[in-house]
Coordinates of C-alpha atoms in Angstrom, one line a residue:
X207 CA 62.2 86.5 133.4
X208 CA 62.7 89.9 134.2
X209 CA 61.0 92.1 137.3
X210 CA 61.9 94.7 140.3
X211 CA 61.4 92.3 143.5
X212 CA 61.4 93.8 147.1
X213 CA 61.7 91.4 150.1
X214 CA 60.5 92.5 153.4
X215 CA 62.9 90.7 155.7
X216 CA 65.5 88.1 155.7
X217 CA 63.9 85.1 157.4
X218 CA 63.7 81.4 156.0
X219 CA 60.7 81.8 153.5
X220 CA 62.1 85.4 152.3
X221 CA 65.4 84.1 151.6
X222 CA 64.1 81.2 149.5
X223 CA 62.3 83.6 147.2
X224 CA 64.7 86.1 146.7
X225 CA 67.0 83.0 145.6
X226 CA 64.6 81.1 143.1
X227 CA 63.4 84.2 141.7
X228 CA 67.1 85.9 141.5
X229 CA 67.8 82.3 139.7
X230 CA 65.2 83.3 137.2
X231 CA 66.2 86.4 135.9
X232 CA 65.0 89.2 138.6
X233 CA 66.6 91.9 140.0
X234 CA 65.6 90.9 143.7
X235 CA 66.5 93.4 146.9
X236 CA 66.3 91.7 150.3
X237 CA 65.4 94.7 153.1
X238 CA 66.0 93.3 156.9
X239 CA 66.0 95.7 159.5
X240 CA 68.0 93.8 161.6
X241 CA 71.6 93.3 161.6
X242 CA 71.0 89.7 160.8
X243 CA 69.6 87.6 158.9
X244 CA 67.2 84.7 159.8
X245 CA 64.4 86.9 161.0
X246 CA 64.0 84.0 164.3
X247 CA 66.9 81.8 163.7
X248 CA 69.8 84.1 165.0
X249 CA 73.0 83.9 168.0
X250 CA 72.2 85.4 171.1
X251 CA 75.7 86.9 172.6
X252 CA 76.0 85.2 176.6
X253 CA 78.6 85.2 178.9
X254 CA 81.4 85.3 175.8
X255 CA 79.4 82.5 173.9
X256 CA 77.2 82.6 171.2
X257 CA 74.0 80.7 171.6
X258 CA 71.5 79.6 169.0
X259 CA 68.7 81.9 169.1
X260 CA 65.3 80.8 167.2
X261 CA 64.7 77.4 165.8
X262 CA 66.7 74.2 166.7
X263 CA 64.9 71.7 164.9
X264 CA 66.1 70.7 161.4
X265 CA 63.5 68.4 159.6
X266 CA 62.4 67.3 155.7
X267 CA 65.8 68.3 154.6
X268 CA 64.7 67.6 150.8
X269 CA 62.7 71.1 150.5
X270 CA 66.2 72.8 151.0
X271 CA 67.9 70.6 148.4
X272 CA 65.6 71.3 146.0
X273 CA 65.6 74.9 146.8
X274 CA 69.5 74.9 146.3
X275 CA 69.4 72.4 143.4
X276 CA 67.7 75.0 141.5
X277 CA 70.2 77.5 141.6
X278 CA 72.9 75.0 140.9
X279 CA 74.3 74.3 144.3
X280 CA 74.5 71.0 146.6
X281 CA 73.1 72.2 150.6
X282 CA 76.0 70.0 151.5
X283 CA 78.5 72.3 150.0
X284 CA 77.0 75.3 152.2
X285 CA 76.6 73.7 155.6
X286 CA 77.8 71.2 157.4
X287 CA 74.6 68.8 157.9
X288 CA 74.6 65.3 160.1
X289 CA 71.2 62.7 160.9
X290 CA 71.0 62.8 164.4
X291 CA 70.7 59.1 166.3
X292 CA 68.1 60.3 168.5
X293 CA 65.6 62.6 167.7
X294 CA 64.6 63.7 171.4
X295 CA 65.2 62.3 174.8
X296 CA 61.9 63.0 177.1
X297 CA 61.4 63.1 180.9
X298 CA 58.7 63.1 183.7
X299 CA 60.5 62.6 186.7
X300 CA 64.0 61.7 188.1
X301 CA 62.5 58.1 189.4
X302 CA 61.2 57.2 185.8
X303 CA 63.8 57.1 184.0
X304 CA 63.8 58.5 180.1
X305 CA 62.5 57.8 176.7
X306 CA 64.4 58.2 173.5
X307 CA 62.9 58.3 170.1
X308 CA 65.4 57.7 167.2
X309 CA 65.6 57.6 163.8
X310 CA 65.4 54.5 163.0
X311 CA 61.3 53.0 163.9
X312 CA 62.1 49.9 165.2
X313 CA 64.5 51.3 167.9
X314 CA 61.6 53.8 168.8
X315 CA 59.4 50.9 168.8
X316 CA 61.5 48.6 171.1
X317 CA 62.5 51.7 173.1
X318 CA 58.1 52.7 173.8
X319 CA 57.9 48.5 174.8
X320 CA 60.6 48.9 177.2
X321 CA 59.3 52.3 178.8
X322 CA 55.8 51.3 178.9
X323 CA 54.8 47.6 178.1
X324 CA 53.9 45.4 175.1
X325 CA 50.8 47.2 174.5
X326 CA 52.5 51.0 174.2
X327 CA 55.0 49.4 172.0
X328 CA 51.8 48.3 169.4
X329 CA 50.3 51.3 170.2
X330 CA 53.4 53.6 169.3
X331 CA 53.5 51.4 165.8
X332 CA 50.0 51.6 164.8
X333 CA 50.1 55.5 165.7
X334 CA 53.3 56.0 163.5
X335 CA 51.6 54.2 160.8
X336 CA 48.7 56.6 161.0
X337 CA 50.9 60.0 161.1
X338 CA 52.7 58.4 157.8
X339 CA 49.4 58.1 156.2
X340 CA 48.3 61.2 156.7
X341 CA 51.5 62.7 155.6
X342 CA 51.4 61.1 152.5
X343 CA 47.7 61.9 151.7
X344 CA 48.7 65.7 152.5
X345 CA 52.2 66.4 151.2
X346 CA 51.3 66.9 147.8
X347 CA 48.1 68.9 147.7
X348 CA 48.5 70.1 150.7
X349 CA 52.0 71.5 152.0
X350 CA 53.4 71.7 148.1
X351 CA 50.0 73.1 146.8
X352 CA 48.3 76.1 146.4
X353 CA 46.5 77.6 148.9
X354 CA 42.5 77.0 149.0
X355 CA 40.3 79.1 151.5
X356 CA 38.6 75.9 152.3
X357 CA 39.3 71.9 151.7
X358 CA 37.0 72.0 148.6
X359 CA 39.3 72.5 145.8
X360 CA 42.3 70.2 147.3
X361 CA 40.0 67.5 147.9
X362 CA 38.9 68.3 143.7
X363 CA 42.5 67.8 143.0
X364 CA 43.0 64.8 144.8
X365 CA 40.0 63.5 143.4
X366 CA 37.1 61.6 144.9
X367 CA 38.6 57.7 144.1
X368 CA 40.8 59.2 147.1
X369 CA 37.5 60.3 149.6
X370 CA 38.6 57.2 152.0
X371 CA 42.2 58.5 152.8
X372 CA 40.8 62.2 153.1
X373 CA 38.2 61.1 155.7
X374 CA 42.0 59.0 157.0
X375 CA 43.1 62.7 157.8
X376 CA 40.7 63.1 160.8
X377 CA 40.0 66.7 160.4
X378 CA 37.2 66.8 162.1
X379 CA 38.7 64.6 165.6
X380 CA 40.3 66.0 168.0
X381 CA 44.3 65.8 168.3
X382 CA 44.2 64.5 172.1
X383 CA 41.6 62.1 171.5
X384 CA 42.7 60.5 168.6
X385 CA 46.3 60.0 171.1
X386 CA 43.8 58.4 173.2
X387 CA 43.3 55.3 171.1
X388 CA 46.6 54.9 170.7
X389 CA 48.3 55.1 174.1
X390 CA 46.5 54.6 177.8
X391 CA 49.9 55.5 179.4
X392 CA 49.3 59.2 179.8
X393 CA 53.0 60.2 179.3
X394 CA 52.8 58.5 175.6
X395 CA 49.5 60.7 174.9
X396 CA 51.3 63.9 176.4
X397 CA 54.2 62.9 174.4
X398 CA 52.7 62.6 171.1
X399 CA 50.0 65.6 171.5
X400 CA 53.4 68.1 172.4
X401 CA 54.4 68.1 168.5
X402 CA 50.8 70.2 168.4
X403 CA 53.3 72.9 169.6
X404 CA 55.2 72.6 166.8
X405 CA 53.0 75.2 165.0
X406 CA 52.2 77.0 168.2
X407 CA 49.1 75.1 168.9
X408 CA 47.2 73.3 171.9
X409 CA 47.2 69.5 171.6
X410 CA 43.7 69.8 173.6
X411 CA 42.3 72.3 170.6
X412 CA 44.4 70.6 167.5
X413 CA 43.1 68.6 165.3
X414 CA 44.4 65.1 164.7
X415 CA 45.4 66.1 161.0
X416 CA 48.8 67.4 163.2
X417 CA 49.9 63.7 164.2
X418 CA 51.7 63.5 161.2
X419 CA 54.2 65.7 162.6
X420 CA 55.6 63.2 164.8
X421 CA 55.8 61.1 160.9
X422 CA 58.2 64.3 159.3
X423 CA 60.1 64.1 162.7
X424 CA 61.0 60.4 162.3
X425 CA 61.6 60.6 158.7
X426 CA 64.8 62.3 160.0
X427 CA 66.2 65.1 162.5
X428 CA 69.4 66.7 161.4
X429 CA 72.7 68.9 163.2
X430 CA 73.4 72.0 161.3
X431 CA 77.3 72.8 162.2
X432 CA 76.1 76.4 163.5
X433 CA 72.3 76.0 163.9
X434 CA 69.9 77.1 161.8
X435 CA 71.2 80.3 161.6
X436 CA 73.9 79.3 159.5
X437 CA 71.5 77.8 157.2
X438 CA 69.8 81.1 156.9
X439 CA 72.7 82.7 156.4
X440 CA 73.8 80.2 153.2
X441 CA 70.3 80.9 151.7
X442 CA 71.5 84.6 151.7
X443 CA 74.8 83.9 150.2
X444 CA 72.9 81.6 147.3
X445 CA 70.3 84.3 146.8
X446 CA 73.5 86.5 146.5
X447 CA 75.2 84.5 144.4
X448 CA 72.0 84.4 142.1
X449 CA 72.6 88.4 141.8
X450 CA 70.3 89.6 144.9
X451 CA 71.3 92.0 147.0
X452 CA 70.8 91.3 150.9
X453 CA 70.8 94.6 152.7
X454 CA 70.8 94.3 156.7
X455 CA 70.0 97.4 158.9
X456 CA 67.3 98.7 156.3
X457 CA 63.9 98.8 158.4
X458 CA 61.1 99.1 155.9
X459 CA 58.5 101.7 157.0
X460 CA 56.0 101.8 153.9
X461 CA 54.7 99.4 151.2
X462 CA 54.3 102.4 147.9
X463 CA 51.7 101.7 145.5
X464 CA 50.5 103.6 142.8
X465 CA 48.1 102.5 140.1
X466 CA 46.3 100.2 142.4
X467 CA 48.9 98.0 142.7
X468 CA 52.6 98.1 144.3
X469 CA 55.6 100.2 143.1
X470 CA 58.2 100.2 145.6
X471 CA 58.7 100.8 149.4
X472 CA 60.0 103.5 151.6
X473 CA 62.8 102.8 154.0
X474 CA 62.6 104.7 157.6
X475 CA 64.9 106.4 156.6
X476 CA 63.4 107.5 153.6
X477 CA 65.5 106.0 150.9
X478 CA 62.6 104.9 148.0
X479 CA 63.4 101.3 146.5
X480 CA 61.1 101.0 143.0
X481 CA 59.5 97.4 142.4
X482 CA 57.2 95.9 140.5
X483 CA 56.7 93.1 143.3
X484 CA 56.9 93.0 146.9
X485 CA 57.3 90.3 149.1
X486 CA 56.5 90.5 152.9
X487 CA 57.9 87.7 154.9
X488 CA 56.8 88.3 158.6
X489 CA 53.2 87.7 160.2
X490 CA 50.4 89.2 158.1
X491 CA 49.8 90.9 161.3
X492 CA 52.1 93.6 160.0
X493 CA 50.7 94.5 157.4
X494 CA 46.7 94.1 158.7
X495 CA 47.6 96.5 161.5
X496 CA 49.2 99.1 159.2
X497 CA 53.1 98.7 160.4
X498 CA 53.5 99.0 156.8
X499 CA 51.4 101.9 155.1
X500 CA 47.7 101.9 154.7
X501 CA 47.7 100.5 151.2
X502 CA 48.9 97.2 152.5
X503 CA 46.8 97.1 155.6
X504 CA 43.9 96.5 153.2
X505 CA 45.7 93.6 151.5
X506 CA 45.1 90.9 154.3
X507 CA 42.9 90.1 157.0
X508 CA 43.5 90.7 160.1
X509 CA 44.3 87.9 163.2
X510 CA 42.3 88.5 165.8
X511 CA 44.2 87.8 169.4
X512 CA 42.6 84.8 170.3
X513 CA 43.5 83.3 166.8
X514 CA 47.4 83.7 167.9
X515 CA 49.5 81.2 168.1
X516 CA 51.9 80.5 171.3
X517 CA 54.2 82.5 172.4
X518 CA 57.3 81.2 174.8
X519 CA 59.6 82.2 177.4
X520 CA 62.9 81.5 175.9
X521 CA 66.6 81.3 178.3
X522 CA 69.7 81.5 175.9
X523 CA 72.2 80.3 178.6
X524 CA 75.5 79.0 179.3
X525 CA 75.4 77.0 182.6
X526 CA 76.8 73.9 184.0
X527 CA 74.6 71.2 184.5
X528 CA 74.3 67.9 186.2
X529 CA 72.4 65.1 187.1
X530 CA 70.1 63.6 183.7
X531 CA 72.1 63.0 180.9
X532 CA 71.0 65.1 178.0
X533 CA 71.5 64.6 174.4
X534 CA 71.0 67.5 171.7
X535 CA 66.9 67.9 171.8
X536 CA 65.5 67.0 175.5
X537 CA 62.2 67.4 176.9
X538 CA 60.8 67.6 180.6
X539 CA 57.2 67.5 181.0
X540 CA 54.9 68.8 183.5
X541 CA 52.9 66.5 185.5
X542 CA 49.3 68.7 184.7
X543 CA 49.6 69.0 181.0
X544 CA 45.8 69.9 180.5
X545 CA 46.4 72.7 183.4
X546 CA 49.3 73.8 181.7
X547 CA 47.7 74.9 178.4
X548 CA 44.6 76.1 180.8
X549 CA 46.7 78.7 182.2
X550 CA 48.2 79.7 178.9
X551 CA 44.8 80.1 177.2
X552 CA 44.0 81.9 180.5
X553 CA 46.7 84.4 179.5
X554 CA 48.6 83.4 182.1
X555 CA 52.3 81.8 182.3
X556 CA 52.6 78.1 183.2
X557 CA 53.0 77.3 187.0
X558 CA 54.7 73.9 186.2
X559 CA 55.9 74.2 182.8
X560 CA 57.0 71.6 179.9
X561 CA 60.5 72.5 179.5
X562 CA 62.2 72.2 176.5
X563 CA 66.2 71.9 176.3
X564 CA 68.4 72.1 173.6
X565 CA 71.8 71.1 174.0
X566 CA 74.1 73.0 171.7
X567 CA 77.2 71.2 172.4
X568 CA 75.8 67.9 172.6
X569 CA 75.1 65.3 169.5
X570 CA 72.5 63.2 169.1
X571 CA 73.3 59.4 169.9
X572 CA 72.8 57.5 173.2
X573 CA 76.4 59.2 175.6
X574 CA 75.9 62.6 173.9
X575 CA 78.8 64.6 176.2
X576 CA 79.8 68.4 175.6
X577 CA 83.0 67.6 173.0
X578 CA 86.2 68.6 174.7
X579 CA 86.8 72.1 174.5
X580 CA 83.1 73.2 173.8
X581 CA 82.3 74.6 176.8
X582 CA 84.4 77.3 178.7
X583 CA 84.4 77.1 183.0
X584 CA 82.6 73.6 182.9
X585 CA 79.3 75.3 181.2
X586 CA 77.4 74.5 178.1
X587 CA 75.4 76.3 175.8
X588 CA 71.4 75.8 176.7
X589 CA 68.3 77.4 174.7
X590 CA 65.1 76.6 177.3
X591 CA 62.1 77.4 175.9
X592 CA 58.6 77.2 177.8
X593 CA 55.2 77.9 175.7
X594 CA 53.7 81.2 176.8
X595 CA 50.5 83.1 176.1
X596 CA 50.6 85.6 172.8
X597 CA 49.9 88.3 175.1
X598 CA 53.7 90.5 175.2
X599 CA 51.2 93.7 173.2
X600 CA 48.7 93.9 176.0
X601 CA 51.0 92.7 179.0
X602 CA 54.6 93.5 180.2
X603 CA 56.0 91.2 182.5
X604 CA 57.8 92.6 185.4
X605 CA 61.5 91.1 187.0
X606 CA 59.5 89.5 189.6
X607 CA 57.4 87.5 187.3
X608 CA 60.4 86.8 185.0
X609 CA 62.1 85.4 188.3
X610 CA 58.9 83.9 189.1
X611 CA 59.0 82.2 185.2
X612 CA 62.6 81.1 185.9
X613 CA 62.0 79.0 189.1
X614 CA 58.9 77.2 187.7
X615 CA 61.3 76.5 184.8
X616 CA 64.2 75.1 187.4
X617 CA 61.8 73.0 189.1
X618 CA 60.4 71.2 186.5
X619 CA 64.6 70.4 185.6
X620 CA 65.1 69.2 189.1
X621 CA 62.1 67.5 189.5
X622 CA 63.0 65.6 186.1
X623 CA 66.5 65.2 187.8
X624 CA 68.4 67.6 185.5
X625 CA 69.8 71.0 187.6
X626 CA 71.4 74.2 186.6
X627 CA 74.5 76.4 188.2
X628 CA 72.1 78.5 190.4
X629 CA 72.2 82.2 189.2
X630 CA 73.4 80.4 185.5
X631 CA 74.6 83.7 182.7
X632 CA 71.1 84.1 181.0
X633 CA 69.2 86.4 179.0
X634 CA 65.6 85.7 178.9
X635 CA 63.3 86.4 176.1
X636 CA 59.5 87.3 176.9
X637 CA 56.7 87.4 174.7
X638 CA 57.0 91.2 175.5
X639 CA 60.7 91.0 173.6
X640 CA 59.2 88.9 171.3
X641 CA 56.3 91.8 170.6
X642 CA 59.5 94.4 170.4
X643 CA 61.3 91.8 167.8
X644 CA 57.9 91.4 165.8
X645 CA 55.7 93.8 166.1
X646 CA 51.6 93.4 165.7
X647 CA 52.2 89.4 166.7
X648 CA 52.0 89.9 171.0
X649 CA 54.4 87.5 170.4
X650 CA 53.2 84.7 168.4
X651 CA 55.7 83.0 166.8
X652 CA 53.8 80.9 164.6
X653 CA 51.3 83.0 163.0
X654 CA 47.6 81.8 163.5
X655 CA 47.0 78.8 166.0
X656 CA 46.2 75.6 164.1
X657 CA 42.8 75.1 166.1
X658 CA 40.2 73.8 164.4
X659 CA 39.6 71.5 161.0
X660 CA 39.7 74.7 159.4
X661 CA 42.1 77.0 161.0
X662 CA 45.0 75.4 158.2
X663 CA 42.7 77.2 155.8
X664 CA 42.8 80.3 157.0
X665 CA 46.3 81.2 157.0
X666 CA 47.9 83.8 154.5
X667 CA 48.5 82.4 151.4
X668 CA 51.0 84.1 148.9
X669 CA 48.9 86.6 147.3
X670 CA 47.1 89.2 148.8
X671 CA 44.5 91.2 147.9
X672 CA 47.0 94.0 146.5
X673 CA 48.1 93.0 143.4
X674 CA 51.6 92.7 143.4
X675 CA 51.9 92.5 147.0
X676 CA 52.7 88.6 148.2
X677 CA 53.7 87.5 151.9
X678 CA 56.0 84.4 152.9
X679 CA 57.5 83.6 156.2
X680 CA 56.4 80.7 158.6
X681 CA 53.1 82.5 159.5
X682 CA 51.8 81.8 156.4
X683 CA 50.6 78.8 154.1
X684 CA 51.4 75.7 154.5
X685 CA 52.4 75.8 158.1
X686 CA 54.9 77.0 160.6
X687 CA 58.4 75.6 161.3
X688 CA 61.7 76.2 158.9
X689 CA 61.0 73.1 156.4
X690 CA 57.7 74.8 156.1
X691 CA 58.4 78.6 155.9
X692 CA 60.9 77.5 152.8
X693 CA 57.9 75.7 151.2
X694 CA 56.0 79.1 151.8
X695 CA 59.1 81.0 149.8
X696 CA 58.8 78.3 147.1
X697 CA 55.2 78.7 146.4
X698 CA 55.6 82.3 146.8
X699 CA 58.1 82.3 144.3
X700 CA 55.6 80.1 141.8
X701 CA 53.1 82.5 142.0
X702 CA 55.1 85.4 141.2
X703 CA 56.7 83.5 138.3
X704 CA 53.2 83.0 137.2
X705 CA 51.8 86.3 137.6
X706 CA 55.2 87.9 135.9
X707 CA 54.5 85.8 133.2
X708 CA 51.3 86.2 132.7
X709 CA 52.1 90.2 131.8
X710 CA 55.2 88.8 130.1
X711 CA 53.7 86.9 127.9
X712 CA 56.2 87.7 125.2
X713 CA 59.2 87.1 127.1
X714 CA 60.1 83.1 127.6
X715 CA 59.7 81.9 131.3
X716 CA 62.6 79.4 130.9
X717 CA 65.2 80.3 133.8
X718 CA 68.9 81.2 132.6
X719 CA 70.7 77.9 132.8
X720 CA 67.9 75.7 132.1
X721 CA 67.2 76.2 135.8
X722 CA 63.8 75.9 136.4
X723 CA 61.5 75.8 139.7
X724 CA 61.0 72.8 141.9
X725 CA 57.9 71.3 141.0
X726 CA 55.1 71.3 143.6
X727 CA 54.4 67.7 142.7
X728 CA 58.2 66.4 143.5
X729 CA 58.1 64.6 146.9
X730 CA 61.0 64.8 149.2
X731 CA 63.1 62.5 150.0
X732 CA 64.0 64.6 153.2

């Protein structure tokens, strides 16, 4: 298969297109104006360490397999991968102790009894047996389908015999009350309804569809030797090795088109790049506000603010700690959680936070220590991250509200027992950086909020209304997060297999190598 491919930006979803399609025969340019790539998951530079900078949380490892298995490599040969023992240690105050979900269900099971009683242990299994249900109904039609405007044509597909477990997806109930008939100990409901913020999303707006995040969580958590940004930057070196080229430092400034449909783009600096196809992985917002020329503006529709996702106040730090014993993922919750999200949806930042911690240096399993020689001066690498309002276009926030952001942050810690060097080496991230870093977002950082039966609906999908114009990226179908932004590059690199083809027609589609595409049918066995 032959064709000019252009991608707009290095992220997750970008880099898994350029790879499958450079694995089928195009000649695929990757343009990232930064001098990274991973669009999110980068290293922030602190106090002479290097700390991870955008996602932490490694989940449904089978989409990458697949995704290297079609270009004739093992993801174990690229990174360095391990199943992390716990999945997340959670807190509410320093007399209560901790909770510890693992890996494997009956631990989490016996660990919910112990924590809460009898009844929260049955309450925790029949709620994990519901998230796995709805997983299963979904993962097929759903996050490995095509992208419908509306339920209609995936309930078609799934066919009517099926109606009962569609109605078993609870689209139309409400995330927190669904929680609610699960768990009467209010830390268990808070607990559950925080993976709603997975995607950047209230737990008091969600639907209950989003439970079965908790089910991808406990089908396994991994390490990454690195973070995630050293899994971005194997996806480069696979799309590289496929024959694309991965050019950082080349900020894109206008999507060409001529004939009614693309031809190229224009670099800021005014280099021209022909191509028959070009992919935008970054928030549609980009392209709806006109960042990228006025042809493309008309391609998608726009998000409105109040559609956005969450934004977050993010501390990359290296700081001694003491007190609770973390492991790799931690997470200290607020004792208000429906005032929390009020003030966010108020626009304004939380006054007692959720914090979440991620340990860099730490494993995963029950005495998860620094290693020896990890840490320089007795610190440790932190990233904090607190959910903020998408607001960083329309509001700056001043040092004394950043100070003000960093206190609430340190007294949910010490309240939850855990305390930090005072005056710790930081650098904070606002959703006014966040704005700067991803412009036309105010900071989202997962595309449109997930509100709503039908707010999964209404997210991009991979073609746009400018033919030859397609967008990837975790703000787009199926969902946000890194497992689910390289599902979006797959299926964006189906569609443009399809659509090459179909002008093609005299040319095989078979991939060089009897490679072909992962099939949007294969479940994972992630």
């Amino acid at each position: 298969m032959n064709g000019r491919v252009v991608v707009i930006g290095a992220g997750i979803g970008g880099l898994v297109s350029a790879a499958l399609l450079a694995a089928r025969g195009c000649d695929v340019t990757v343009l990232e104006k930064e001098a990274w790539v991973g669009g999110k998951a980068r290293r922030v530079a602190v106090d002479g360490a290097e700390i991870d900078g955008g996602p932490t949380v490694f989940t449904y490892r089978g989409v990458f397999d697949e995704v290297f298995a079609a270009c004739g490599a093992r993801l174990d040969d690229h990174v360095t991968v391990r199943k992390a023992e716990v999945l997340a240690r959670h807190w509410w105050d320093d007399a209560g102790g901790h909770l510890d979900l693992f890996s494997d269900h009956d631990a989490s099971v016996a660990a919910v009894g112990s924590f809460a009683g009898p009844a929260a242990a049955r309450g925790y299994a029949a709620f994990a047996a519901e998230a796995r249900r709805i997983f299963e109904v979904l993962e097929d039609p759903f996050l490995h389908g095509d992208k419908a405007s509306t339920p209609l044509p995936m309930m078609w597909h799934m066919g009517l015999a099926r109606l009962p477990e569609m109605l078993a997806m609870r689209p139309f109930d409400g995330m927190w009350a669904a929680l609610g008939e699960h768990f009467a100990d209010p830390r268990l409901q808070q607990l559950f309804g925080r993976y709603a913020t997975y995607c950047g999303s209230s737990p008091f707006k969600a639907p209950a569809t989003l439970m079965l995040i908790a089910h991808l969580e406990a089908r396994g958590v991994w390490l990454i030797e690195g973070g995630i940004h050293a899994l971005a930057r194997a996806l480069a070196g696979l799309a590289e090795r496929q024959g694309a080229r991965v050019r950082c430092g080349a900020a894109v400034a206008e999507v060409l088109t001529a004939r009614g449909r693309t031809s190229g783009v224009r670099l800021a600096s005014g280099e021209v790049i022909p191509a028959d196809t070009v992919i935008c992985n970054g928030d549609p917002s980009a392209l709806a506000t006109g960042r990228l020329g006025a042809a493309a503006r008309r391609a998608v529709p726009a998000i409105p603010p109040a559609k956005r996702s969450l934004s977050a106040l993010v501390w990359y730090a290296h700081a001694g700690t003491g007190g609770a014993g973390l492991t790799h993922h931690n997470v200290f919750f607020s004792r208000d959680y429906a005032r929390e999200f009020a003030e966010i949806g108020a626009g304004r930042s939380p006054s007692e936070p959720t914090v979440y911690v991620c340990a860099i240096d730490r494993g995963a399993d029950h005495h998860a220590a620094p290693p020896p020689g990890s840490a320089t001066g007795g610190r440790e690498r932190l990233q904090i991250i607190v959910n903020a309002p998408a607001d960083g276009d329309v509001h700056t926030y001043t040092p004394e509200e950043t100070e003000r952001c960093t206190s609430a942050m340190m007294a949910t810690l010490e309240r939850c027992g855990l305390t930090l060097e005072p005056s710790f080496p930081h650098r904070l991230m606002t959703p006014t950086d966040w704005e700067h870093l991803f412009p036309a977002t105010g900071g989202a950082l997962y595309g449109r909020a997930s509100h709503g039966w039908a707010a999964s609906f209404q997210r991009q999908g991979p073609r746009t209304r400018l033919p030859g114009l397609y967008c990837t990226g975790g703000a787009t179908h199926p969902a946000a997060g890194v497992p689910m932004a390289a599902l979006s590059g797959q299926l964006a690199a189906r569609a443009i297999a399809k659509d090459l083809a179909s002008t093609r027609r005299s040319r095989p589609a078979a991939t060089p190598g009897g490679m072909s595409m992962p099939s949007p049918t294969t479940g994972s066995t992630g």
